[in-house]
Coordinates of C-alpha atoms in Angstrom, one line a residue:
Chain A
M3 CA -14.7 17.7 34.9
A4 CA -13.1 18.5 31.5
P5 CA -11.5 15.5 29.9
K6 CA -7.7 15.2 30.1
Y7 CA -7.4 15.3 26.3
D8 CA -8.9 17.8 23.9
V9 CA -8.4 15.3 21.0
V10 CA -7.9 11.6 20.9
V11 CA -6.7 10.3 17.5
V12 CA -7.1 6.6 16.8
G13 CA -4.4 5.2 14.5
A14 CA -1.0 6.6 13.7
G15 CA -1.1 6.2 10.0
P16 CA -0.8 9.2 7.6
A17 CA -4.3 10.5 8.5
G18 CA -3.9 10.1 12.2
S19 CA -0.4 11.6 12.4
A20 CA -1.4 14.6 10.2
A21 CA -4.5 15.2 12.4
A22 CA -2.4 14.9 15.6
L23 CA 0.3 17.1 14.3
T24 CA -2.2 19.8 13.2
A25 CA -4.1 19.7 16.4
A26 CA -1.0 19.7 18.6
R27 CA 0.5 22.7 16.7
A28 CA -2.8 24.6 17.5
G29 CA -2.0 24.1 21.2
L30 CA -4.5 21.3 21.9
A31 CA -3.7 18.4 24.2
V32 CA -3.6 15.4 21.8
L33 CA -3.3 11.7 22.4
L34 CA -2.4 9.6 19.4
I35 CA -3.2 5.9 19.9
E36 CA -1.6 3.1 17.8
R37 CA -2.4 -0.6 18.1
G38 CA 0.9 -1.7 16.7
A39 CA 4.2 -1.9 18.6
Y40 CA 5.2 1.1 16.5
P41 CA 3.5 3.4 14.0
G42 CA 3.6 1.7 10.7
A43 CA 3.7 -1.9 12.0
K44 CA 0.2 -2.6 10.6
N45 CA 0.3 -0.2 7.6
V46 CA 0.5 -1.3 4.0
S47 CA 0.2 0.4 0.7
G48 CA 2.1 0.3 -2.6
A49 CA 3.4 2.7 -1.6
A50 CA 3.5 5.6 -4.0
F51 CA 2.9 8.8 -2.1
Y52 CA 1.4 11.5 -4.3
G53 CA 1.4 14.1 -1.5
S54 CA 4.8 15.8 -1.9
R55 CA 3.4 19.3 -2.3
L56 CA 0.8 18.7 0.4
L57 CA 3.2 17.4 3.0
H58 CA 5.7 20.2 2.0
Q59 CA 3.1 22.7 3.2
L60 CA 2.9 20.9 6.6
I61 CA 6.6 20.0 7.0
P62 CA 8.7 22.2 4.7
E63 CA 11.3 20.2 2.7
F64 CA 10.2 17.0 4.5
W65 CA 12.2 14.9 2.0
K66 CA 15.4 16.1 3.6
Q67 CA 14.6 14.3 6.9
A68 CA 11.9 11.8 6.1
P69 CA 12.7 8.2 5.2
V70 CA 11.6 8.5 1.6
E71 CA 12.8 6.0 -1.1
R72 CA 12.8 7.6 -4.5
Y73 CA 11.1 10.6 -6.1
V74 CA 8.9 9.5 -9.0
S75 CA 10.4 10.9 -12.2
R76 CA 8.6 8.5 -14.5
R77 CA 5.1 7.0 -14.6
V78 CA 4.3 4.0 -16.8
L79 CA 0.7 3.0 -17.6
N80 CA 0.6 -0.6 -18.9
V81 CA -2.2 -2.6 -20.4
L82 CA -1.6 -6.3 -20.3
T83 CA -3.1 -9.3 -21.9
E84 CA -1.9 -12.8 -21.2
T85 CA 0.8 -12.5 -23.9
D86 CA 1.1 -8.8 -24.7
Q87 CA 1.9 -5.5 -23.1
I88 CA 1.0 -1.9 -24.2
A89 CA 2.8 0.8 -22.3
L90 CA 2.6 4.6 -22.1
S91 CA 5.6 6.0 -20.4
F92 CA 5.9 9.6 -19.3
R93 CA 9.1 11.1 -17.8
S94 CA 9.4 14.7 -16.8
E95 CA 12.5 16.6 -15.7
S96 CA 10.0 18.8 -13.7
F97 CA 9.3 15.7 -11.5
T98 CA 13.0 15.6 -10.5
E99 CA 13.0 19.0 -8.8
P100 CA 11.7 20.2 -5.4
P101 CA 9.0 20.2 -4.2
Y102 CA 8.8 17.0 -6.3
N103 CA 5.5 15.4 -7.4
A104 CA 5.5 11.9 -5.8
W105 CA 7.7 9.6 -3.8
T106 CA 7.9 5.9 -3.3
V107 CA 8.1 5.1 0.5
L108 CA 8.2 2.1 2.7
R109 CA 5.3 2.5 5.1
P110 CA 6.7 1.1 8.3
R111 CA 9.5 3.6 8.2
F112 CA 7.7 6.5 6.7
D113 CA 4.7 6.3 9.0
R114 CA 7.0 5.9 12.0
W115 CA 8.7 9.1 11.0
L116 CA 5.5 11.1 10.4
A117 CA 4.2 10.0 13.9
S118 CA 7.4 11.2 15.4
E119 CA 6.7 14.6 13.8
A120 CA 3.3 14.7 15.6
V121 CA 5.1 13.9 18.8
R122 CA 7.6 16.7 18.2
A123 CA 4.7 19.0 17.7
G124 CA 3.5 18.0 21.2
A125 CA 1.1 15.1 20.7
T126 CA 1.4 12.1 23.1
L127 CA 1.9 8.8 21.4
L128 CA 0.5 5.6 23.0
T129 CA 1.4 2.4 21.2
D130 CA 0.5 -1.2 21.8
T131 CA -3.1 -0.1 22.4
V132 CA -6.2 -1.3 20.5
V133 CA -9.3 0.9 20.6
D134 CA -12.3 -1.4 20.6
G135 CA -15.1 1.1 20.6
L136 CA -16.4 4.6 21.3
L137 CA -17.5 6.2 24.6
W138 CA -20.9 7.9 24.2
D139 CA -22.6 10.4 26.4
P140 CA -25.6 9.2 28.4
S141 CA -28.0 10.4 25.7
N142 CA -26.0 8.2 23.2
R143 CA -25.8 11.2 20.8
Q144 CA -22.3 12.4 21.2
V145 CA -18.9 10.6 21.2
V146 CA -17.0 11.6 24.4
G147 CA -14.0 9.3 24.2
V148 CA -12.7 5.8 23.3
K149 CA -12.6 2.4 24.9
T150 CA -9.2 0.8 24.8
R151 CA -8.5 -2.8 25.4
R152 CA -6.6 -2.2 28.6
P153 CA -7.6 -2.4 32.2
N154 CA -9.6 0.8 33.1
G155 CA -9.0 1.7 29.5
D156 CA -11.7 4.3 28.8
I157 CA -10.2 7.6 27.7
E158 CA -12.3 10.7 27.5
A159 CA -11.8 13.5 25.0
S160 CA -13.6 16.6 23.7
V161 CA -13.2 15.3 20.1
V162 CA -12.3 11.9 18.7
I163 CA -10.7 11.5 15.3
A164 CA -11.0 8.0 14.0
C165 CA -8.1 7.2 11.6
D166 CA -8.3 3.5 12.3
G167 CA -8.0 2.4 8.7
V168 CA -10.0 0.5 6.1
N169 CA -11.8 -1.8 8.5
A170 CA -13.4 1.4 9.9
F171 CA -14.8 -0.3 13.0
L172 CA -15.4 3.0 14.8
A173 CA -17.1 4.8 11.9
R174 CA -19.4 1.7 11.5
E175 CA -20.2 1.6 15.3
A176 CA -21.2 5.3 14.9
G177 CA -23.5 4.4 12.0
L178 CA -21.6 6.7 9.7
R179 CA -20.8 4.0 7.2
P180 CA -22.7 0.8 6.1
P181 CA -21.3 -2.7 6.7
A182 CA -18.2 -3.7 4.7
D183 CA -19.2 -4.8 1.2
P184 CA -17.0 -7.1 -1.0
H185 CA -18.0 -4.9 -4.0
Q186 CA -16.6 -1.8 -2.4
L187 CA -13.4 -3.2 -1.1
A188 CA -10.3 -4.5 -2.9
L189 CA -7.6 -6.7 -1.5
G190 CA -4.1 -5.7 -2.3
V191 CA -1.3 -8.3 -1.9
K192 CA 2.3 -7.1 -2.2
E193 CA 5.9 -8.2 -2.0
V194 CA 9.0 -6.2 -1.3
I195 CA 11.7 -7.6 -3.4
A196 CA 15.3 -6.8 -2.6
L197 CA 17.5 -6.0 -5.6
D198 CA 21.1 -4.8 -5.9
R199 CA 20.9 -1.0 -6.2
A200 CA 23.1 -0.7 -9.3
Q201 CA 21.2 -3.5 -11.0
L202 CA 17.9 -1.9 -10.1
E203 CA 19.0 1.5 -11.5
D204 CA 20.3 -0.1 -14.7
R205 CA 17.2 -2.2 -15.1
F206 CA 14.8 0.7 -14.7
H207 CA 17.0 3.4 -16.3
L208 CA 17.2 5.4 -13.2
V209 CA 19.9 7.9 -12.1
G210 CA 20.5 8.9 -8.5
Q211 CA 17.3 9.0 -6.5
E212 CA 15.0 8.8 -9.5
G213 CA 12.2 6.3 -9.3
V214 CA 9.5 4.9 -11.4
V215 CA 5.9 4.0 -10.8
Q216 CA 4.3 1.4 -13.1
E217 CA 0.6 0.5 -13.1
Y218 CA -0.9 -2.4 -14.9
L219 CA -4.5 -2.9 -16.1
G220 CA -5.7 -6.2 -17.5
G221 CA -4.0 -9.5 -17.7
L222 CA -5.9 -10.9 -14.8
P223 CA -8.9 -12.8 -16.2
G224 CA -12.0 -12.7 -14.0
I225 CA -10.5 -10.1 -11.8
R226 CA -11.6 -6.5 -11.4
G227 CA -8.4 -4.7 -10.4
G228 CA -4.9 -4.2 -11.5
A229 CA -1.3 -4.5 -10.5
F230 CA 1.7 -2.2 -9.7
L231 CA 5.4 -2.2 -9.6
Y232 CA 7.3 0.6 -7.8
T233 CA 11.0 1.1 -7.3
N234 CA 12.5 1.8 -3.9
R235 CA 16.2 2.6 -3.2
E236 CA 17.3 -1.1 -3.1
S237 CA 14.0 -3.0 -3.6
L238 CA 10.9 -3.2 -5.7
S239 CA 7.3 -3.1 -4.3
I240 CA 5.2 -5.3 -6.5
G241 CA 1.5 -6.2 -6.0
V242 CA -1.9 -7.1 -7.3
I243 CA -5.1 -5.4 -6.3
A244 CA -8.4 -7.3 -6.8
Q245 CA -11.9 -6.4 -5.9
I246 CA -13.0 -8.9 -3.2
A247 CA -16.3 -9.8 -5.0
S248 CA -14.3 -10.7 -8.1
L249 CA -12.0 -13.0 -6.1
I250 CA -15.1 -14.7 -4.8
E251 CA -16.8 -15.0 -8.1
S252 CA -13.7 -16.1 -10.1
R253 CA -12.5 -18.5 -7.3
Q254 CA -8.9 -17.1 -7.6
A255 CA -6.5 -16.8 -4.7
P256 CA -4.6 -13.5 -4.3
Y257 CA -1.2 -15.1 -4.0
T258 CA -1.8 -17.1 -7.2
L259 CA -2.7 -13.8 -9.0
L260 CA 0.5 -12.2 -7.7
E261 CA 2.5 -15.2 -8.9
R262 CA 0.9 -15.0 -12.3
F263 CA 1.6 -11.3 -12.5
K264 CA 5.3 -11.8 -11.5
T265 CA 5.7 -14.5 -14.2
H266 CA 4.0 -12.4 -17.0
P267 CA 6.6 -12.2 -19.8
A268 CA 6.6 -8.4 -19.5
V269 CA 7.1 -8.4 -15.8
A270 CA 9.3 -11.4 -15.1
P271 CA 12.6 -9.8 -16.4
L272 CA 12.0 -6.8 -14.1
V273 CA 11.9 -8.9 -10.9
R274 CA 14.5 -11.5 -12.0
G275 CA 17.2 -12.3 -9.4
G276 CA 15.4 -10.4 -6.7
V277 CA 14.8 -11.8 -3.2
V278 CA 11.4 -11.5 -1.5
V279 CA 12.0 -9.9 1.8
E280 CA 8.4 -9.2 2.9
Y281 CA 4.9 -10.2 2.0
A282 CA 1.9 -8.1 3.0
A283 CA -1.8 -7.7 2.4
H284 CA -4.3 -4.9 3.0
M285 CA -7.8 -3.9 1.9
I286 CA -8.4 -0.8 -0.1
P287 CA -11.7 1.2 0.0
E288 CA -12.3 1.6 -3.8
A289 CA -15.9 2.9 -4.1
G290 CA -15.0 6.5 -4.2
Y291 CA -17.4 9.4 -3.3
D292 CA -20.5 7.2 -3.3
G293 CA -19.0 4.8 -0.8
I294 CA -18.1 7.4 1.8
G295 CA -21.3 8.0 3.8
E296 CA -20.9 10.6 6.5
V297 CA -17.5 11.7 7.9
W298 CA -18.6 13.1 11.2
C299 CA -21.1 13.0 14.0
P300 CA -21.1 15.0 17.3
G301 CA -17.8 14.4 18.9
L302 CA -16.3 12.3 16.1
M303 CA -14.5 12.9 12.8
V304 CA -13.4 10.1 10.5
A305 CA -10.3 10.5 8.2
G306 CA -8.3 8.5 5.7
D307 CA -9.1 4.9 4.7
A308 CA -11.5 4.7 7.7
A309 CA -13.7 7.3 5.8
G310 CA -13.1 5.6 2.5
L311 CA -11.0 8.5 1.1
V312 CA -9.2 6.8 -1.7
L313 CA -9.2 8.1 -5.3
N314 CA -9.6 5.1 -7.7
A315 CA -9.9 6.4 -11.2
G316 CA -7.8 4.1 -13.5
I317 CA -4.9 6.5 -14.1
Y318 CA -5.0 7.5 -10.4
L319 CA -4.9 5.3 -7.4
E320 CA -4.1 7.5 -4.4
G321 CA -4.7 7.2 -0.7
M322 CA -1.9 8.6 1.5
N323 CA -2.4 12.2 0.2
F324 CA -6.1 11.9 0.8
A325 CA -5.4 10.6 4.3
I326 CA -3.1 13.4 5.1
G327 CA -5.4 16.0 3.6
S328 CA -8.3 14.7 5.6
G329 CA -6.2 14.5 8.8
I330 CA -5.2 18.1 8.4
A331 CA -8.8 19.2 8.0
A332 CA -9.9 17.2 11.0
G333 CA -7.1 18.7 13.2
E334 CA -8.0 22.2 12.0
T335 CA -11.7 21.6 12.7
A336 CA -10.9 20.3 16.2
A337 CA -8.8 23.4 16.9
A338 CA -11.4 25.8 15.5
V339 CA -14.3 24.2 17.5
L340 CA -12.4 24.0 20.8
A341 CA -11.0 27.5 20.5
Q342 CA -14.6 28.8 20.8
G343 CA -14.6 27.5 24.4
G344 CA -17.4 25.6 26.0
P345 CA -17.8 21.8 25.7
G346 CA -17.2 21.9 21.9
G347 CA -17.3 18.8 19.9
Q348 CA -21.0 18.8 19.0
N349 CA -20.9 20.6 15.7
L350 CA -18.1 19.4 13.5
R351 CA -19.9 20.2 10.2
R352 CA -17.0 22.4 9.3
Y353 CA -14.9 19.2 8.7
R354 CA -17.2 18.0 5.9
E355 CA -17.2 21.5 4.4
L356 CA -13.4 21.7 4.4
L357 CA -13.1 18.3 2.7
E358 CA -15.6 19.4 0.1
E359 CA -13.8 22.7 -0.6
R360 CA -10.4 21.1 -0.7
F361 CA -9.1 18.4 -3.1
V362 CA -10.1 15.5 -0.8
L363 CA -13.8 15.4 -1.5
A364 CA -13.6 17.7 -4.6
D365 CA -11.5 15.1 -6.4
L366 CA -13.6 12.2 -5.2
R367 CA -16.8 14.0 -6.3
R368 CA -15.3 14.8 -9.7
Y369 CA -14.4 11.2 -10.3
R370 CA -17.4 9.7 -8.5
K371 CA -18.4 7.6 -11.6
A372 CA -14.9 6.4 -12.2
P373 CA -14.7 3.4 -9.8
S374 CA -17.6 1.6 -11.4
L375 CA -16.4 2.4 -14.9
V376 CA -12.9 1.2 -14.5
M377 CA -14.2 -2.0 -12.9
A378 CA -16.5 -2.7 -15.9
P379 CA -15.6 -5.8 -17.9
E380 CA -15.1 -3.8 -21.2
W381 CA -12.3 -1.8 -19.7
Q382 CA -10.9 -4.6 -17.6
E383 CA -10.9 -7.2 -20.4
T384 CA -12.5 -6.4 -23.7
Y385 CA -10.6 -3.2 -24.7
P386 CA -7.2 -4.3 -23.4
E387 CA -7.5 -7.4 -25.5
L388 CA -8.9 -5.5 -28.4
A389 CA -6.1 -2.9 -28.3
A390 CA -3.4 -5.5 -28.1
E391 CA -4.9 -7.4 -31.1
V392 CA -5.0 -4.1 -33.1
L393 CA -1.3 -3.3 -32.3
R394 CA -0.3 -6.9 -32.9
A395 CA -1.8 -6.7 -36.4
V396 CA -0.3 -3.2 -37.1
F397 CA 3.2 -4.3 -36.2
T398 CA 3.2 -7.9 -37.5
V399 CA 4.8 -8.1 -40.9
H400 CA 3.8 -10.7 -43.4
P401 CA 5.2 -11.1 -46.9
T402 CA 1.8 -10.2 -48.2
P403 CA 0.0 -6.8 -48.7
R404 CA -0.7 -5.2 -45.4
A405 CA -4.0 -3.8 -44.1
K406 CA -4.2 -0.2 -42.9
A407 CA -5.2 0.7 -39.3
G408 CA -8.9 1.4 -40.1
A409 CA -9.4 -2.0 -41.7
I410 CA -7.5 -3.7 -38.8
V411 CA -9.7 -2.0 -36.1
G412 CA -12.8 -2.9 -38.1
E413 CA -11.8 -6.5 -38.3
V414 CA -10.9 -6.7 -34.6
L415 CA -14.1 -5.1 -33.5
R416 CA -16.1 -7.5 -35.7
R417 CA -14.2 -10.4 -34.1
H418 CA -15.3 -9.1 -30.6
G419 CA -18.8 -8.6 -31.8
R420 CA -18.7 -4.8 -31.4
S421 CA -19.7 -2.1 -33.8
W422 CA -17.8 1.1 -34.5
W423 CA -20.8 2.8 -33.0
Q424 CA -20.6 0.8 -29.7
A425 CA -16.8 1.4 -29.4
G426 CA -17.3 5.1 -30.0
R427 CA -20.0 5.2 -27.4
D428 CA -17.8 3.4 -24.9
L429 CA -14.9 5.8 -25.5
W430 CA -17.3 8.7 -25.1
R431 CA -18.4 7.3 -21.8
L432 CA -14.8 6.9 -20.7
W433 CA -14.1 10.5 -21.7
R434 CA -17.2 11.8 -19.9
V435 CA -16.1 10.1 -16.6
L436 CA -12.4 10.7 -16.7
G437 CA -11.9 13.7 -18.9
R438 CA -14.7 16.1 -18.9
Chain B
M16 CA -2.4 -28.5 5.0
D17 CA -4.9 -29.3 2.3
P18 CA -4.5 -27.4 -0.9
V19 CA -7.3 -24.9 -1.8
A20 CA -10.1 -26.4 -3.9
G21 CA -9.6 -25.4 -7.5
E22 CA -6.1 -24.2 -6.9
P23 CA -3.0 -26.0 -8.1
P24 CA -1.4 -28.0 -5.3
E25 CA 1.6 -25.8 -5.1
S26 CA -0.5 -22.9 -3.8
A27 CA 0.2 -24.0 -0.2
A28 CA 3.9 -23.6 -0.9
L29 CA 3.4 -20.2 -2.5
V30 CA 1.9 -19.0 0.7
A31 CA 4.2 -20.7 3.1
D32 CA 7.3 -19.3 1.4
R33 CA 5.8 -15.8 1.5
L34 CA 4.7 -16.0 5.2
E35 CA 8.2 -16.9 6.2
T36 CA 9.2 -13.4 5.3
V37 CA 6.7 -11.8 7.7
K38 CA 7.4 -11.1 11.4
F39 CA 4.7 -11.9 13.9
R40 CA 4.3 -11.6 17.7
V41 CA 1.7 -14.2 18.3
D42 CA -0.8 -13.8 21.1
S43 CA -2.1 -16.8 23.0
E44 CA -5.7 -15.5 22.5
P45 CA -7.0 -15.9 18.9
H46 CA -8.4 -12.7 17.4
I47 CA -10.4 -14.7 14.8
R48 CA -13.4 -16.8 15.7
V49 CA -15.5 -18.9 13.3
D50 CA -18.9 -20.3 13.9
T51 CA -18.2 -23.4 12.0
T52 CA -21.8 -24.6 12.3
R53 CA -22.7 -21.9 9.8
C54 CA -20.0 -23.1 7.5
Q55 CA -21.8 -26.4 7.0
G56 CA -24.6 -24.4 5.2
C57 CA -22.1 -22.6 3.0
E58 CA -21.5 -24.2 -0.4
L59 CA -19.1 -21.6 -1.7
K60 CA -16.7 -21.3 1.2
P61 CA -14.8 -18.3 -0.3
C62 CA -12.6 -18.1 2.9
L63 CA -10.7 -21.1 1.5
W64 CA -9.1 -19.0 -1.3
V65 CA -9.6 -15.2 -0.5
C66 CA -7.4 -15.2 2.6
P67 CA -3.9 -14.0 1.4
A68 CA -2.3 -16.1 4.2
Q69 CA -4.5 -19.2 3.4
L70 CA -5.5 -19.5 7.0
F71 CA -8.7 -21.3 6.2
T72 CA -8.5 -24.9 5.1
L73 CA -10.8 -27.8 4.6
S74 CA -10.5 -31.1 6.4
G75 CA -13.2 -33.4 5.0
E76 CA -16.3 -31.2 5.2
E77 CA -15.1 -29.1 8.1
V78 CA -13.5 -25.6 7.8
L79 CA -10.4 -25.3 9.9
F80 CA -8.6 -22.0 10.6
S81 CA -5.6 -20.6 12.3
Y82 CA -4.9 -17.0 13.4
E83 CA -1.2 -17.1 13.9
G84 CA -0.2 -16.0 10.3
C85 CA -2.9 -13.4 9.9
L86 CA -1.9 -10.4 7.9
E87 CA -4.8 -8.5 9.5
C88 CA -6.4 -7.3 6.3
G89 CA -10.0 -8.3 7.1
T90 CA -10.8 -9.9 3.7
C91 CA -12.1 -13.1 5.3
Y92 CA -15.0 -11.5 7.3
V93 CA -15.8 -9.2 4.3
A94 CA -16.0 -12.2 2.0
C95 CA -18.0 -14.5 4.3
G96 CA -21.6 -14.3 3.1
L97 CA -22.9 -16.1 6.2
K98 CA -21.2 -13.7 8.7
A99 CA -19.7 -16.8 10.4
I100 CA -16.3 -15.1 11.0
S101 CA -16.0 -12.7 13.9
W102 CA -12.8 -10.8 13.5
Q103 CA -11.2 -8.2 15.7
Y104 CA -7.7 -6.7 15.9
P105 CA -5.2 -8.7 17.9
R106 CA -4.2 -7.3 21.3
G107 CA -2.1 -4.2 21.2
G108 CA 1.5 -4.8 20.2
Y109 CA 0.7 -8.4 19.0
G110 CA 0.0 -9.8 15.6
V111 CA 1.7 -8.9 12.3
M112 CA 4.7 -6.5 12.4
F113 CA 5.5 -5.1 9.0
R114 CA 9.0 -3.9 8.6
D115 CA 9.4 -3.6 4.8
A116 CA 12.8 -5.1 5.5

């Protein structure tokens, strides 16, 4: 007997809802399973959404109906030391016009809306349901459905799409990904801080629905990671991201790091007077291309965080667009395979090919060396400190003759035990990984 | 609740205040189980400080844990070098309920 569902999608986050929407539009019978009481109940990210053009292709002018917060008109890259801040701010009028470039969103609301679009396209949404494992055919070679934690909870499907998030229990059960590794996973802790709207717009120089995304590198001794601060309509999202291995080694607690970041002299005035309305935590798969493993096996495709599809390259930290991009590719592959008739589901190689051709794996491949480079101690601590010392010397005025920049850099390098040659080589490495 | 080793004593308050902002629907069945006999052989005990909800505490030599305030990130079982923590998702509809209120 043919299974009741062509496709079972596990997890109604951006990957799952995009997959369900795509498959349902192609006429497939789709079941979208969510363990929370509503889609978004378990979902956490910054959340800056860099997929405006991508989602616009799927749902034209989505921003007119979706619960988005602010479009990102300005990005600020910050380098912090314990006392200093270096910032590079970029604002573009081109970011303020449709189809926009990026948005800040609040995930419980945004994800709930995206799942409702999948339902509108014909998918069936089943909430309050945990999937504990995969159903395999008798030969144990093909996934034929999922086991839910409900009485008689087995659900058969021609194709299963696992979008169950960073813990990736289903992909690991299928042997597609190695066990979770504290060097490949970061913990993000975050607060949403309510702030009066007029005060927020004044404080961040925003007009109308404009928003700003600020990223921070450095300032967290012993931690491989960074921090962020995003503006929502009437709140801020602020958080710290730390590789779990670095939390273990440095014996630092995530909430202490968040507190330290919030009280940094460059950050404290931005959050002053705000009220914490929600605290959240979530892991992030940060290893990039080399941490992915395989994304499919017969009967199963893995998308989004569950497949490790996060771009982590210093100036970029993006996940939701990669989730949606992979979800679309999985939905398309299911539709193409099942349209050929027959049992389908065995050969889902096309999914990997689509990801490699499109930005999802093309970008991760291009930046495959970035995660280890941006986590290296010289870029986490040495150069932020060095750059701040140089600028401090350049801008500090004494009533004595001043040194020119070259002499200052030479002196600072010497203090840090680095030669010009070493610094040049490090810069060249950075350029090779991020720029060339 | 004992403060975390190596952390200033106010860390417990830091977490408690934050957890008050989070909505939970607590199940009667725990979704975290710890084989505490393995913890006795663990000198480092990273669970005591990596958990963002500080659910793991020390009472004398013994590791105590609770599951009610779990933010469901998974960091504890990833950080546990002795694989003493078995962690699964709470029952459907239970556990943390993020609202971004």
